[in-house]
Amino acid sequence: MIENFEYISLLIIPLFILFTVLYGTVKKVRVYDSFVAGAKEGPAIILNIFPYLLTIFVAIKGFQASGAFDYVRNAFYSVFAFLDVPIEAVSMAIIKPLSGSASTALFTDIVKTAGPDSMATHMSAVIMGSAETTFYVLAVYLGSVSIRKTRYLVPVCLVADFIGIVVAVFIARWFF
Amino acid sequence: MNILWLVMICVSIVFAIFTGNLEAFTKSIFDGAKSAVEISLYLLGIVSVWLGITRILEDSGLIYRIAHLFKPLISRLFRNIPGDHPSITAITLNVLANLFGLGNAATPLGIKAMQELDALNEDKGTITPEMMTFIVINTASLQLIPFSVIGILAGYGNRNPAAVVLPVLIATAISTMTALLVLAVFRKIFR
């Protein structure tokens, strides 16, 4: 079942591109020239995104390296001690919104050290699969159109992330 | 964002001083800059590819047909998008790419959607309600099957890696709905 789904996923992009160029050709579009004209817009957009990405990455990396991350994690761990959440899952919950590569590395580490069938691994897996790298998404999408006034978007994302993690913890406990 | 960034930087530096991690902190700033450059270069490639593909969609008129097709679905969440606007197509393709776990397509199509939504923005530089809804959906991580998680679990000898599919799906569905609910609540408060 999963293999089939994986195959469909692999098919989607090639088929979509094939359909697009054939449809364009039928509609008498010079697809090569269109593609070039579209691709030409890329650099300007990335130039907009770059400073936002840089600014947020510097803050995130500094936060991890300074030891502040460990402190925040331990604080969360003791506050939610009554829920009996493994500390690995708490780390996962805090790192996932901050960094995609760091959360993949951390997840691999958890599977290795806590064991592939442990509660810590299962709970981290659900968090890893159901949470998104919020700060990266914010930097890229807001940066791409140079949005400076974000109004109440950031608090909404943080509250939603927090609720999402709590939901993931309960669901993991319920399933495993 | 301003407050968040300020707090993160100040707290980090104070911690670095007290924990003696000053050297690591300074190094991490340049590490962060380096990963920003690397990711921007990666994005430059895939975003340009998808802008090329979507330009063919525009020139052939297909983008308006797809928009027309998905308008009834998308307009439930995005009320203020007029007619068969191209942003509907970009949003639809982004959501589909997310669902199927096509990361290389989801982000570029999301950027395209932001560009199209910004074309409707009368007050440039300020976020619109449609952009907020779109970003909230993207930060809630819609995904049918978490391939990377399953891959890592299988690689380290988990007995039944596919067992995470259902809990992840339920968790994602609930967190996406709560995220939209939280957005609706904030919208009521800050009207």
XYZ file of C-alpha atoms in Angstrom:
367
model
C 0.000 0.000 0.000
C 2.761 2.442 0.992
C 4.914 1.301 -1.924
C 2.035 2.040 -4.315
C 1.567 5.456 -2.802
C 5.271 6.159 -3.068
C 5.179 5.213 -6.749
C 2.235 7.549 -7.373
C 4.160 10.335 -5.636
C 7.117 9.699 -7.916
C 4.858 9.819 -10.980
C 3.096 13.091 -10.209
C 5.777 15.635 -11.123
C 6.968 13.994 -14.376
C 3.369 13.503 -15.550
C 2.458 17.057 -14.601
C 5.400 18.464 -16.566
C 4.598 16.249 -19.546
C 0.965 17.365 -19.530
C 1.962 21.033 -19.175
C 4.366 21.072 -22.148
C 1.984 19.056 -24.359
C -0.985 21.258 -23.480
C 1.136 24.351 -24.122
C 2.235 23.031 -27.501
C -1.369 22.259 -28.506
C -2.255 25.844 -27.532
C 0.600 27.070 -29.781
C 2.802 28.253 -26.927
C 6.566 28.228 -27.537
C 7.189 26.230 -24.364
C 10.974 26.652 -24.383
C 10.723 30.449 -24.502
C 7.966 30.469 -21.871
C 10.047 28.334 -19.515
C 13.053 30.639 -19.922
C 10.901 33.731 -19.325
C 9.444 32.203 -16.149
C 12.784 30.990 -14.815
C 14.163 34.489 -15.311
C 12.016 35.708 -12.390
C 13.702 33.253 -10.001
C 16.847 35.183 -9.018
C 14.945 38.376 -8.108
C 12.619 36.443 -5.797
C 15.471 34.562 -4.110
C 17.310 37.857 -3.642
C 14.250 39.031 -1.688
C 14.144 35.874 0.427
C 17.869 35.655 1.214
C 18.157 38.423 3.864
C 15.084 37.108 5.729
C 16.472 33.575 5.703
C 19.891 34.760 6.860
C 18.441 36.822 9.696
C 16.322 34.000 11.086
C 19.035 31.349 10.645
C 21.595 33.396 12.560
C 19.162 33.694 15.471
C 18.253 29.990 15.433
C 21.848 28.714 15.227
C 22.944 31.118 17.942
C 20.059 30.010 20.139
C 21.149 26.372 19.821
C 24.883 26.968 20.262
C 24.602 29.321 23.272
C 23.035 26.676 25.509
C 19.755 28.623 25.680
C 18.059 25.822 23.738
C 18.966 23.203 26.389
C 17.689 25.484 29.115
C 14.357 26.067 27.366
C 14.022 22.325 26.739
C 14.661 21.487 30.404
C 12.181 24.158 31.470
C 9.508 22.666 29.196
C 10.417 19.186 30.413
C 9.879 20.031 34.077
C 6.695 22.027 33.410
C 5.174 19.094 31.504
C 6.606 16.407 33.803
C 3.073 15.448 34.850
C 2.350 14.356 31.263
C 5.311 11.969 31.470
C 6.664 12.898 28.039
C 10.133 11.479 27.261
C 12.782 14.231 27.162
C 13.721 13.179 23.619
C 10.200 14.035 22.453
C 10.439 17.434 24.202
C 13.673 18.188 22.294
C 11.965 17.130 19.082
C 8.976 19.379 19.781
C 11.204 22.432 20.260
C 13.673 21.782 17.439
C 11.164 20.885 14.704
C 9.691 24.395 14.250
C 13.226 25.873 14.253
C 15.204 23.736 11.836
C 14.507 20.959 9.341
C 18.030 19.562 9.097
C 18.568 19.697 12.872
C 15.294 17.872 13.521
C 16.176 15.104 11.044
C 19.574 14.692 12.723
C 17.968 14.666 16.168
C 15.323 12.138 15.122
C 17.972 9.778 13.727
C 19.870 10.139 16.989
C 16.759 9.365 19.075
C 16.011 6.219 17.062
C 19.604 5.080 17.582
C 19.942 5.821 21.312
C 16.401 5.233 22.631
C 15.795 2.153 20.466
C 13.696 1.821 17.306
C 10.575 0.575 19.128
C 10.643 2.788 22.218
C 7.986 5.297 23.241
C 10.492 8.140 22.799
C 11.017 7.110 19.164
C 7.333 6.674 18.385
C 6.357 9.984 19.960
C 9.197 11.804 18.189
C 8.134 10.168 14.911
C 4.592 11.523 15.235
C 5.895 15.006 16.109
C 8.432 14.855 13.267
C 5.713 13.875 10.787
C 2.988 16.219 11.938
C 4.885 19.444 12.722
C 6.454 21.798 10.178
C 9.600 23.960 10.167
C 7.549 27.050 10.983
C 10.330 29.650 11.077
C 11.724 28.566 7.723
C 8.282 28.688 6.108
C 7.667 32.148 7.592
C 11.043 33.518 6.420
C 10.696 32.123 2.890
C 7.054 32.993 2.237
C 7.069 36.423 3.895
C 10.456 37.250 2.382
C 9.372 36.302 -1.131
C 6.922 39.231 -1.222
C 8.780 41.497 1.255
C 6.060 41.528 3.922
C 7.128 43.663 6.882
C 3.851 43.994 8.767
C 2.850 40.461 9.723
C 0.085 41.562 12.144
C -0.918 38.596 14.353
C 0.493 35.826 12.105
C 3.513 34.877 14.252
C 1.525 34.431 17.506
C -1.054 32.369 15.588
C 1.674 30.063 14.242
C 3.304 29.653 17.658
C 0.007 28.894 19.427
C -0.984 26.487 16.638
C 2.428 24.760 16.820
C 2.087 24.340 20.566
C -1.391 22.825 20.301
C -0.188 20.625 17.434
C 2.616 19.191 19.562
C 0.280 18.477 22.490
C -2.093 16.725 20.071
C 0.827 14.685 18.663
C 1.884 13.628 22.175
C -1.588 12.400 23.082
C -2.084 10.614 19.774
C 1.307 8.897 20.051
C 0.436 7.738 23.570
C -2.944 6.486 22.376
C -1.480 4.481 19.467
C 1.693 3.041 20.963
C 8.798 38.907 14.361
C 10.826 41.869 15.601
C 10.282 41.039 19.278
C 10.865 37.335 18.733
C 14.164 37.937 16.966
C 15.332 40.469 19.547
C 14.533 38.100 22.417
C 16.254 35.146 20.735
C 19.450 37.110 20.058
C 19.659 38.723 23.521
C 18.808 35.542 25.430
C 21.354 33.590 23.366
C 24.157 36.055 24.054
C 23.400 36.238 27.790
C 23.373 32.422 27.936
C 26.567 32.184 25.931
C 28.305 34.452 28.447
C 27.069 32.524 31.503
C 27.606 29.019 30.120
C 30.973 29.802 28.571
C 29.734 28.963 25.098
C 30.897 32.287 23.631
C 33.184 30.714 21.053
C 30.496 28.276 19.913
C 27.978 31.119 19.728
C 30.153 33.291 17.513
C 30.933 30.335 15.258
C 27.214 29.486 15.044
C 26.407 32.949 13.659
C 28.625 32.277 10.678
C 27.288 28.723 10.398
C 23.789 30.185 10.214
C 24.878 32.603 7.497
C 26.444 29.732 5.580
C 23.302 27.595 5.685
C 21.237 30.609 4.575
C 23.474 30.903 1.494
C 23.302 27.161 0.782
C 19.524 26.992 1.125
C 19.073 30.141 -0.977
C 21.143 28.584 -3.758
C 19.092 25.391 -3.548
C 15.879 27.454 -3.643
C 17.184 29.517 -6.559
C 17.376 26.339 -8.630
C 14.047 24.737 -7.784
C 12.077 27.993 -7.649
C 13.331 28.974 -11.120
C 12.365 25.549 -12.485
C 8.836 25.837 -11.122
C 8.474 29.443 -12.316
C 9.425 28.131 -15.757
C 6.789 25.422 -15.598
C 4.088 27.719 -14.229
C 4.869 30.273 -16.959
C 3.903 27.650 -19.526
C 0.678 27.144 -17.538
C 0.034 30.888 -17.743
C 0.868 31.302 -21.430
C -1.290 28.336 -22.396
C -4.211 29.510 -20.260
C -4.198 26.240 -18.322
C -3.625 28.143 -15.078
C -7.084 29.752 -15.408
C -8.764 26.432 -16.225
C -7.239 24.752 -13.159
C -8.255 27.791 -11.084
C -11.814 27.485 -12.388
C -11.848 23.794 -11.485
C -10.655 24.246 -7.894
C -12.327 27.583 -7.187
C -15.292 26.035 -5.313
C -12.927 24.136 -3.002
C -10.366 26.893 -2.401
C -12.837 29.758 -2.019
C -14.206 28.210 1.174
C -10.944 29.126 2.892
C -9.935 32.083 0.719
C -13.015 34.238 0.320
C -11.540 37.355 -1.269
C -9.896 35.893 -4.361
C -11.716 37.219 -7.433
C -12.766 35.114 -10.445
C -10.472 32.405 -11.757
C -7.364 34.078 -10.370
C -3.984 32.308 -10.927
C -3.394 32.297 -7.150
C -6.074 29.595 -6.860
C -4.012 27.313 -9.097
C -0.784 28.041 -7.211
C -2.473 27.367 -3.852
C -4.038 24.137 -5.157
C -0.738 22.849 -6.562
C 1.084 23.766 -3.330
C -1.458 21.890 -1.197
C -1.286 18.835 -3.490
C 2.527 18.866 -3.433
C 2.414 19.045 0.374
C -0.074 16.179 0.611
C 2.115 13.937 -1.520
C 5.285 14.948 0.318
C 6.860 16.579 -2.747
C 9.046 19.050 -0.870
C 10.932 20.146 -3.976
C 7.682 21.313 -5.522
C 5.716 22.511 -2.486
C 7.969 25.405 -1.461
C 8.446 26.869 -4.987
C 4.701 26.588 -5.673
C 4.052 28.205 -2.297
C 6.332 31.094 -3.266
C 4.420 31.367 -6.553
C 1.155 31.457 -4.573
C 2.532 34.254 -2.381
C 3.499 36.234 -5.510
C -0.005 35.827 -6.926
C -1.645 36.723 -3.597
C 0.592 39.797 -3.392
C -0.676 40.874 -6.813
C -4.081 41.242 -5.106
C -2.545 43.119 -2.168
C -3.470 46.810 -2.147
C -1.227 47.653 0.788
C 2.166 46.208 -0.208
C 4.378 45.247 2.706
C 1.402 44.399 4.918
C 0.103 40.843 5.069
C -3.403 40.067 3.765
C -5.887 37.659 5.417
C -5.505 35.292 2.428
C -1.717 35.185 2.874
C -2.174 34.427 6.565
C -4.539 31.545 5.861
C -2.128 30.206 3.253
C 0.931 30.387 5.523
C -0.955 28.850 8.460
C -1.958 25.875 6.281
C 1.687 25.476 5.244
C 3.090 25.681 8.786
C 0.605 23.038 9.943
C 2.314 20.448 7.704
C -0.250 18.683 5.549
C 1.116 15.313 4.549
C -0.532 12.003 3.761
C 2.506 9.788 4.305
C 5.688 10.915 6.110
C 8.212 9.116 3.858
C 11.342 10.494 5.529
C 10.199 9.427 9.016
C 9.290 5.937 7.777
C 12.636 5.709 5.994
C 14.630 6.495 9.146
C 12.510 4.136 11.290
C 12.961 1.304 8.781
C 16.677 2.009 8.505
C 17.206 1.448 12.220
C 15.176 -1.717 12.516
C 11.753 -0.548 13.720
C 9.397 -3.563 13.717
C 6.571 -1.876 11.822
C 7.533 1.540 10.413
C 4.244 1.895 8.532
C 2.431 1.961 11.887
C 3.226 5.683 12.198
C 1.168 6.568 9.118
C -2.228 6.638 10.799
C -1.222 8.532 13.982
C 0.702 11.103 11.906
C -2.276 11.537 9.591
C -4.667 12.064 12.498
C -2.221 14.428 14.250
C -1.745 16.470 11.050
C -5.456 16.672 10.361
C -6.243 17.836 13.889
C -3.339 20.298 14.025
C -4.285 21.821 10.639
C -7.868 22.300 11.771
C -6.835 23.776 15.136
C -4.369 26.088 13.355
C -7.184 27.459 11.184
C -9.361 27.752 14.272
C -6.649 29.684 16.153
C -6.334 31.988 13.139
C -10.095 32.558 13.121
C -10.047 33.391 16.845
C -7.174 35.896 16.437
C -8.993 37.400 13.453
C -12.058 38.012 15.630
C -9.953 39.593 18.394
C -7.811 41.847 16.145
C -10.500 42.900 13.726
